[in-house]
Amino acid sequence: MRILVLLLSLSTPVVAWLSVTDAFGPDQGTVSDRYPTLLVAAGWAFSIWSVIFTLNILHGVLQATGQRRHDAVLGRIAPATAAGFFLTLIWMPLFSQELFWMCLLVIFGALACLAWSALVLSRNRGNVWSWLALSLHAGWLSLAAFLNLAQTVVAHQLLPVDNMLGWSAVLFVLAAVLLLGLNHAMRGNLAYAAAALWGLVAVYAKQSSSGLAGSSAAAWIAIVIAVVLAVQTAWLRMRRI
């Protein structure tokens, strides 16, 4: 299973590169632009994937080599981590093909796997690089999953698309509950919170310059959630001292 984690950590950035070259269809930015929402982030935010992929490879190498090959905690999370990496990998071609319902199952599945792995690592000291990699990945997915959900709503016109603020606010609240709940369970996970804060600031940047109805309100909702998450993280960290 540890070798599988390593292989998947190496394969995911390759698939990401292929998706950018339109190997599976339109790239993710093109597809996303077809279905604008009030939860979408500025394009620069997605550069975080390069950091996540690099750290995932480092985690893959570390948990499969040296003394860490016998680390019980890394062995415990290996199946979930492998599943999270695999689901992240297949999400990219599925999104290029606009298979949004499948994407939802895949991205929330990846989130569940990697959030659990990050939670286990947060409660066990040591393995700092693995904790950093999986916490960043889980933090970003915690926000990206709701972006994916919003685009599914727009793509299938499940709710009004001319005035999206009402149902978008509900998704923001659900995302906030998830972020704050997982952050609390992980006792103020700096890496998890940092990835989410990066995404929330990027949502503010995108929506503050968007022409969609309700975008200004959405921008400020994102900032409020970011502030609350940052305060919660600082409070939880202080309680640990």
Tab-separated table of C-alpha atoms in Angstrom:
chain	number	residue	atom	x	y	z
A	1	MET	CA	0.000	0.000	0.000
A	2	ARG	CA	2.887	2.383	0.720
A	3	ILE	CA	4.277	1.819	-2.788
A	4	LEU	CA	0.827	2.613	-4.173
A	5	VAL	CA	0.804	5.892	-2.233
A	6	LEU	CA	4.184	6.737	-3.738
A	7	LEU	CA	3.129	5.844	-7.282
A	8	LEU	CA	-0.071	7.856	-7.013
A	9	SER	CA	1.783	10.865	-5.610
A	10	LEU	CA	4.036	10.745	-8.667
A	11	SER	CA	1.182	10.160	-11.112
A	12	THR	CA	-1.118	12.966	-9.993
A	13	PRO	CA	1.025	15.896	-11.232
A	14	VAL	CA	1.522	14.057	-14.532
A	15	VAL	CA	-2.242	13.826	-14.991
A	16	ALA	CA	-2.539	17.487	-13.960
A	17	TRP	CA	-0.047	18.437	-16.669
A	18	LEU	CA	-1.928	16.373	-19.238
A	19	SER	CA	-5.178	18.079	-18.287
A	20	VAL	CA	-3.585	21.495	-18.875
A	21	THR	CA	-2.550	20.360	-22.378
A	22	ASP	CA	-6.199	19.462	-23.160
A	23	ALA	CA	-5.385	15.754	-23.287
A	24	PHE	CA	-8.741	14.928	-21.678
A	25	GLY	CA	-10.742	17.773	-23.164
A	26	PRO	CA	-10.927	21.479	-22.260
A	27	ASP	CA	-8.700	22.431	-19.342
A	28	GLN	CA	-10.236	23.072	-15.945
A	29	GLY	CA	-10.085	26.860	-16.272
A	30	THR	CA	-12.008	26.756	-19.543
A	31	VAL	CA	-14.703	24.490	-18.117
A	32	SER	CA	-14.969	26.571	-14.953
A	33	ASP	CA	-15.441	29.788	-16.950
A	34	ARG	CA	-18.429	28.247	-18.711
A	35	TYR	CA	-20.296	28.019	-15.408
A	36	PRO	CA	-19.513	31.157	-13.360
A	37	THR	CA	-20.566	31.059	-9.719
A	38	LEU	CA	-20.281	33.228	-6.630
A	39	LEU	CA	-17.913	30.711	-5.038
A	40	VAL	CA	-15.260	30.628	-7.743
A	41	ALA	CA	-11.763	31.831	-6.806
A	42	ALA	CA	-9.288	33.940	-8.761
A	43	GLY	CA	-7.133	31.945	-11.163
A	44	TRP	CA	-3.908	32.532	-9.249
A	45	ALA	CA	-5.299	30.580	-6.287
A	46	PHE	CA	-4.953	27.289	-8.151
A	47	SER	CA	-1.177	27.621	-8.119
A	48	ILE	CA	-1.428	26.012	-4.690
A	49	TRP	CA	-1.671	22.678	-6.496
A	50	SER	CA	2.020	22.864	-7.393
A	51	VAL	CA	2.856	23.087	-3.685
A	52	ILE	CA	0.402	20.328	-2.790
A	53	PHE	CA	1.709	17.964	-5.475
A	54	THR	CA	5.334	18.589	-4.473
A	55	LEU	CA	4.615	17.902	-0.817
A	56	ASN	CA	2.540	14.838	-1.708
A	57	ILE	CA	5.532	13.397	-3.558
A	58	LEU	CA	7.722	14.121	-0.541
A	59	HIS	CA	5.201	12.343	1.663
A	60	GLY	CA	5.076	9.415	-0.754
A	61	VAL	CA	8.846	9.040	-0.693
A	62	LEU	CA	9.207	9.454	3.072
A	63	GLN	CA	6.488	6.982	4.050
A	64	ALA	CA	7.903	4.306	1.731
A	65	THR	CA	11.580	4.596	2.641
A	66	GLY	CA	13.921	4.500	5.625
A	67	GLN	CA	12.644	4.051	9.150
A	68	ARG	CA	9.264	5.535	8.248
A	69	ARG	CA	8.458	2.330	6.366
A	70	HIS	CA	7.711	0.882	9.796
A	71	ASP	CA	5.842	3.888	11.196
A	72	ALA	CA	2.480	2.638	12.471
A	73	VAL	CA	0.668	5.945	11.971
A	74	LEU	CA	1.766	6.273	8.341
A	75	GLY	CA	0.777	2.663	7.777
A	76	ARG	CA	-2.632	3.313	9.287
A	77	ILE	CA	-3.402	6.215	6.973
A	78	ALA	CA	-1.855	4.683	3.843
A	79	PRO	CA	-5.108	3.167	2.438
A	80	ALA	CA	-7.067	6.401	2.912
A	81	THR	CA	-4.205	8.496	1.545
A	82	ALA	CA	-3.915	6.294	-1.537
A	83	ALA	CA	-7.669	6.581	-2.095
A	84	GLY	CA	-7.505	10.373	-1.681
A	85	PHE	CA	-4.662	10.681	-4.174
A	86	PHE	CA	-6.427	8.403	-6.664
A	87	LEU	CA	-9.699	10.317	-6.418
A	88	THR	CA	-7.854	13.613	-6.858
A	89	LEU	CA	-6.195	12.170	-9.955
A	90	ILE	CA	-9.378	10.958	-11.663
A	91	TRP	CA	-11.286	14.133	-10.840
A	92	MET	CA	-9.272	16.073	-13.423
A	93	PRO	CA	-10.303	14.140	-16.580
A	94	LEU	CA	-13.858	13.836	-15.252
A	95	PHE	CA	-14.102	17.612	-14.858
A	96	SER	CA	-12.696	18.178	-18.351
A	97	GLN	CA	-15.542	16.013	-19.641
A	98	GLU	CA	-18.059	18.008	-17.550
A	99	LEU	CA	-19.189	14.901	-15.688
A	100	PHE	CA	-20.176	17.050	-12.745
A	101	TRP	CA	-22.192	14.516	-10.760
A	102	MET	CA	-19.315	12.066	-10.831
A	103	CYS	CA	-16.934	14.893	-9.959
A	104	LEU	CA	-18.970	15.651	-6.855
A	105	LEU	CA	-18.770	12.076	-5.620
A	106	VAL	CA	-15.067	11.960	-6.368
A	107	ILE	CA	-14.069	15.282	-4.789
A	108	PHE	CA	-16.078	14.759	-1.607
A	109	GLY	CA	-14.659	11.235	-1.417
A	110	ALA	CA	-11.122	12.597	-1.772
A	111	LEU	CA	-11.872	15.196	0.891
A	112	ALA	CA	-13.145	12.555	3.322
A	113	CYS	CA	-10.062	10.382	2.835
A	114	LEU	CA	-7.491	13.151	3.122
A	115	ALA	CA	-9.245	15.018	5.937
A	116	TRP	CA	-9.250	11.815	7.992
A	117	SER	CA	-5.563	11.260	7.232
A	118	ALA	CA	-4.751	14.844	8.233
A	119	LEU	CA	-6.805	14.433	11.398
A	120	VAL	CA	-4.862	11.314	12.397
A	121	LEU	CA	-1.538	13.042	11.750
A	122	SER	CA	-2.665	16.131	13.679
A	123	ARG	CA	-3.315	14.013	16.744
A	124	ASN	CA	0.017	12.211	16.530
A	125	ARG	CA	3.190	14.252	16.874
A	126	GLY	CA	5.947	13.670	14.345
A	127	ASN	CA	5.865	13.125	10.570
A	128	VAL	CA	5.794	16.883	10.024
A	129	TRP	CA	6.187	16.773	6.246
A	130	SER	CA	3.399	14.224	5.845
A	131	TRP	CA	1.166	16.291	8.131
A	132	LEU	CA	1.923	19.405	6.075
A	133	ALA	CA	1.239	17.705	2.732
A	134	LEU	CA	-2.049	16.061	3.643
A	135	SER	CA	-3.319	19.004	5.693
A	136	LEU	CA	-2.777	21.422	2.787
A	137	HIS	CA	-4.464	19.007	0.400
A	138	ALA	CA	-7.451	18.544	2.716
A	139	GLY	CA	-7.731	22.276	3.403
A	140	TRP	CA	-7.874	23.147	-0.270
A	141	LEU	CA	-10.381	20.389	-1.046
A	142	SER	CA	-12.622	21.588	1.792
A	143	LEU	CA	-13.258	24.734	-0.231
A	144	ALA	CA	-12.891	23.297	-3.753
A	145	ALA	CA	-15.606	20.721	-3.081
A	146	PHE	CA	-18.181	23.474	-2.569
A	147	LEU	CA	-16.985	25.314	-5.669
A	148	ASN	CA	-17.554	22.081	-7.558
A	149	LEU	CA	-21.020	21.799	-5.999
A	150	ALA	CA	-21.896	25.355	-7.036
A	151	GLN	CA	-20.798	24.709	-10.616
A	152	THR	CA	-22.901	21.546	-10.709
A	153	VAL	CA	-25.916	23.600	-9.651
A	154	VAL	CA	-25.227	26.141	-12.408
A	155	ALA	CA	-24.411	23.571	-15.092
A	156	HIS	CA	-27.671	21.693	-14.519
A	157	GLN	CA	-29.664	24.825	-13.581
A	158	LEU	CA	-30.881	23.176	-10.415
A	159	LEU	CA	-31.421	26.572	-8.787
A	160	PRO	CA	-31.771	30.145	-10.157
A	161	VAL	CA	-28.668	31.205	-12.072
A	162	ASP	CA	-29.663	34.836	-12.646
A	163	ASN	CA	-29.616	35.559	-8.911
A	164	MET	CA	-27.385	33.065	-7.113
A	165	LEU	CA	-26.751	34.854	-3.836
A	166	GLY	CA	-29.361	33.022	-1.763
A	167	TRP	CA	-28.304	29.475	-2.411
A	168	SER	CA	-24.645	30.470	-2.692
A	169	ALA	CA	-24.822	31.893	0.845
A	170	VAL	CA	-26.091	28.516	2.030
A	171	LEU	CA	-23.084	26.815	0.397
A	172	PHE	CA	-20.769	29.344	2.042
A	173	VAL	CA	-22.306	28.510	5.427
A	174	LEU	CA	-21.937	24.783	4.825
A	175	ALA	CA	-18.309	25.284	3.797
A	176	ALA	CA	-17.703	27.357	6.924
A	177	VAL	CA	-19.224	24.678	9.147
A	178	LEU	CA	-16.991	22.049	7.562
A	179	LEU	CA	-13.854	24.198	7.776
A	180	LEU	CA	-14.414	25.222	11.373
A	181	GLY	CA	-15.456	21.723	12.416
A	182	LEU	CA	-12.423	20.009	10.924
A	183	ASN	CA	-10.069	22.720	12.128
A	184	HIS	CA	-11.439	22.309	15.643
A	185	ALA	CA	-11.067	18.538	15.459
A	186	MET	CA	-7.452	19.021	14.349
A	187	ARG	CA	-6.858	21.471	17.233
A	188	GLY	CA	-6.028	24.429	15.038
A	189	ASN	CA	-4.211	22.908	12.078
A	190	LEU	CA	-2.118	25.740	10.644
A	191	ALA	CA	-1.550	24.070	7.275
A	192	TYR	CA	-5.220	23.127	6.842
A	193	ALA	CA	-6.345	26.638	7.772
A	194	ALA	CA	-3.701	28.272	5.552
A	195	ALA	CA	-4.924	26.425	2.442
A	196	ALA	CA	-8.521	27.384	3.183
A	197	LEU	CA	-7.579	31.012	3.884
A	198	TRP	CA	-5.674	31.171	0.594
A	199	GLY	CA	-8.794	29.995	-1.199
A	200	LEU	CA	-11.156	32.331	0.658
A	201	VAL	CA	-8.993	35.377	-0.080
A	202	ALA	CA	-8.941	34.301	-3.735
A	203	VAL	CA	-12.748	34.042	-3.718
A	204	TYR	CA	-12.865	37.600	-2.364
A	205	ALA	CA	-10.474	38.781	-5.084
A	206	LYS	CA	-12.507	37.159	-7.839
A	207	GLN	CA	-15.963	38.155	-6.611
A	208	SER	CA	-15.036	41.735	-5.725
A	209	SER	CA	-14.333	42.345	-9.419
A	210	SER	CA	-17.084	40.125	-10.821
A	211	GLY	CA	-20.137	41.410	-12.626
A	212	LEU	CA	-22.448	38.668	-11.334
A	213	ALA	CA	-25.426	39.722	-9.255
A	214	GLY	CA	-24.570	39.351	-5.583
A	215	SER	CA	-20.826	39.072	-6.163
A	216	SER	CA	-19.954	41.921	-3.780
A	217	ALA	CA	-21.895	40.279	-0.974
A	218	ALA	CA	-20.283	36.928	-1.778
A	219	ALA	CA	-16.841	38.536	-1.599
A	220	TRP	CA	-17.514	39.836	1.905
A	221	ILE	CA	-18.995	36.533	3.039
A	222	ALA	CA	-15.735	34.866	2.016
A	223	ILE	CA	-13.725	37.430	4.010
A	224	VAL	CA	-15.910	36.994	7.102
A	225	ILE	CA	-15.392	33.225	6.980
A	226	ALA	CA	-11.644	33.770	6.548
A	227	VAL	CA	-11.484	36.047	9.600
A	228	VAL	CA	-13.490	33.625	11.736
A	229	LEU	CA	-11.276	30.716	10.648
A	230	ALA	CA	-8.109	32.676	11.384
A	231	VAL	CA	-9.373	33.704	14.840
A	232	GLN	CA	-10.443	30.146	15.621
A	233	THR	CA	-7.037	28.805	14.584
A	234	ALA	CA	-5.210	31.331	16.774
A	235	TRP	CA	-7.487	30.551	19.731
A	236	LEU	CA	-7.053	26.795	19.371
A	237	ARG	CA	-3.294	27.167	19.075
A	238	MET	CA	-3.159	29.323	22.206
A	239	ARG	CA	-5.096	26.713	24.158
A	240	ARG	CA	-2.416	24.175	23.304
A	241	ILE	CA	0.367	26.230	24.882
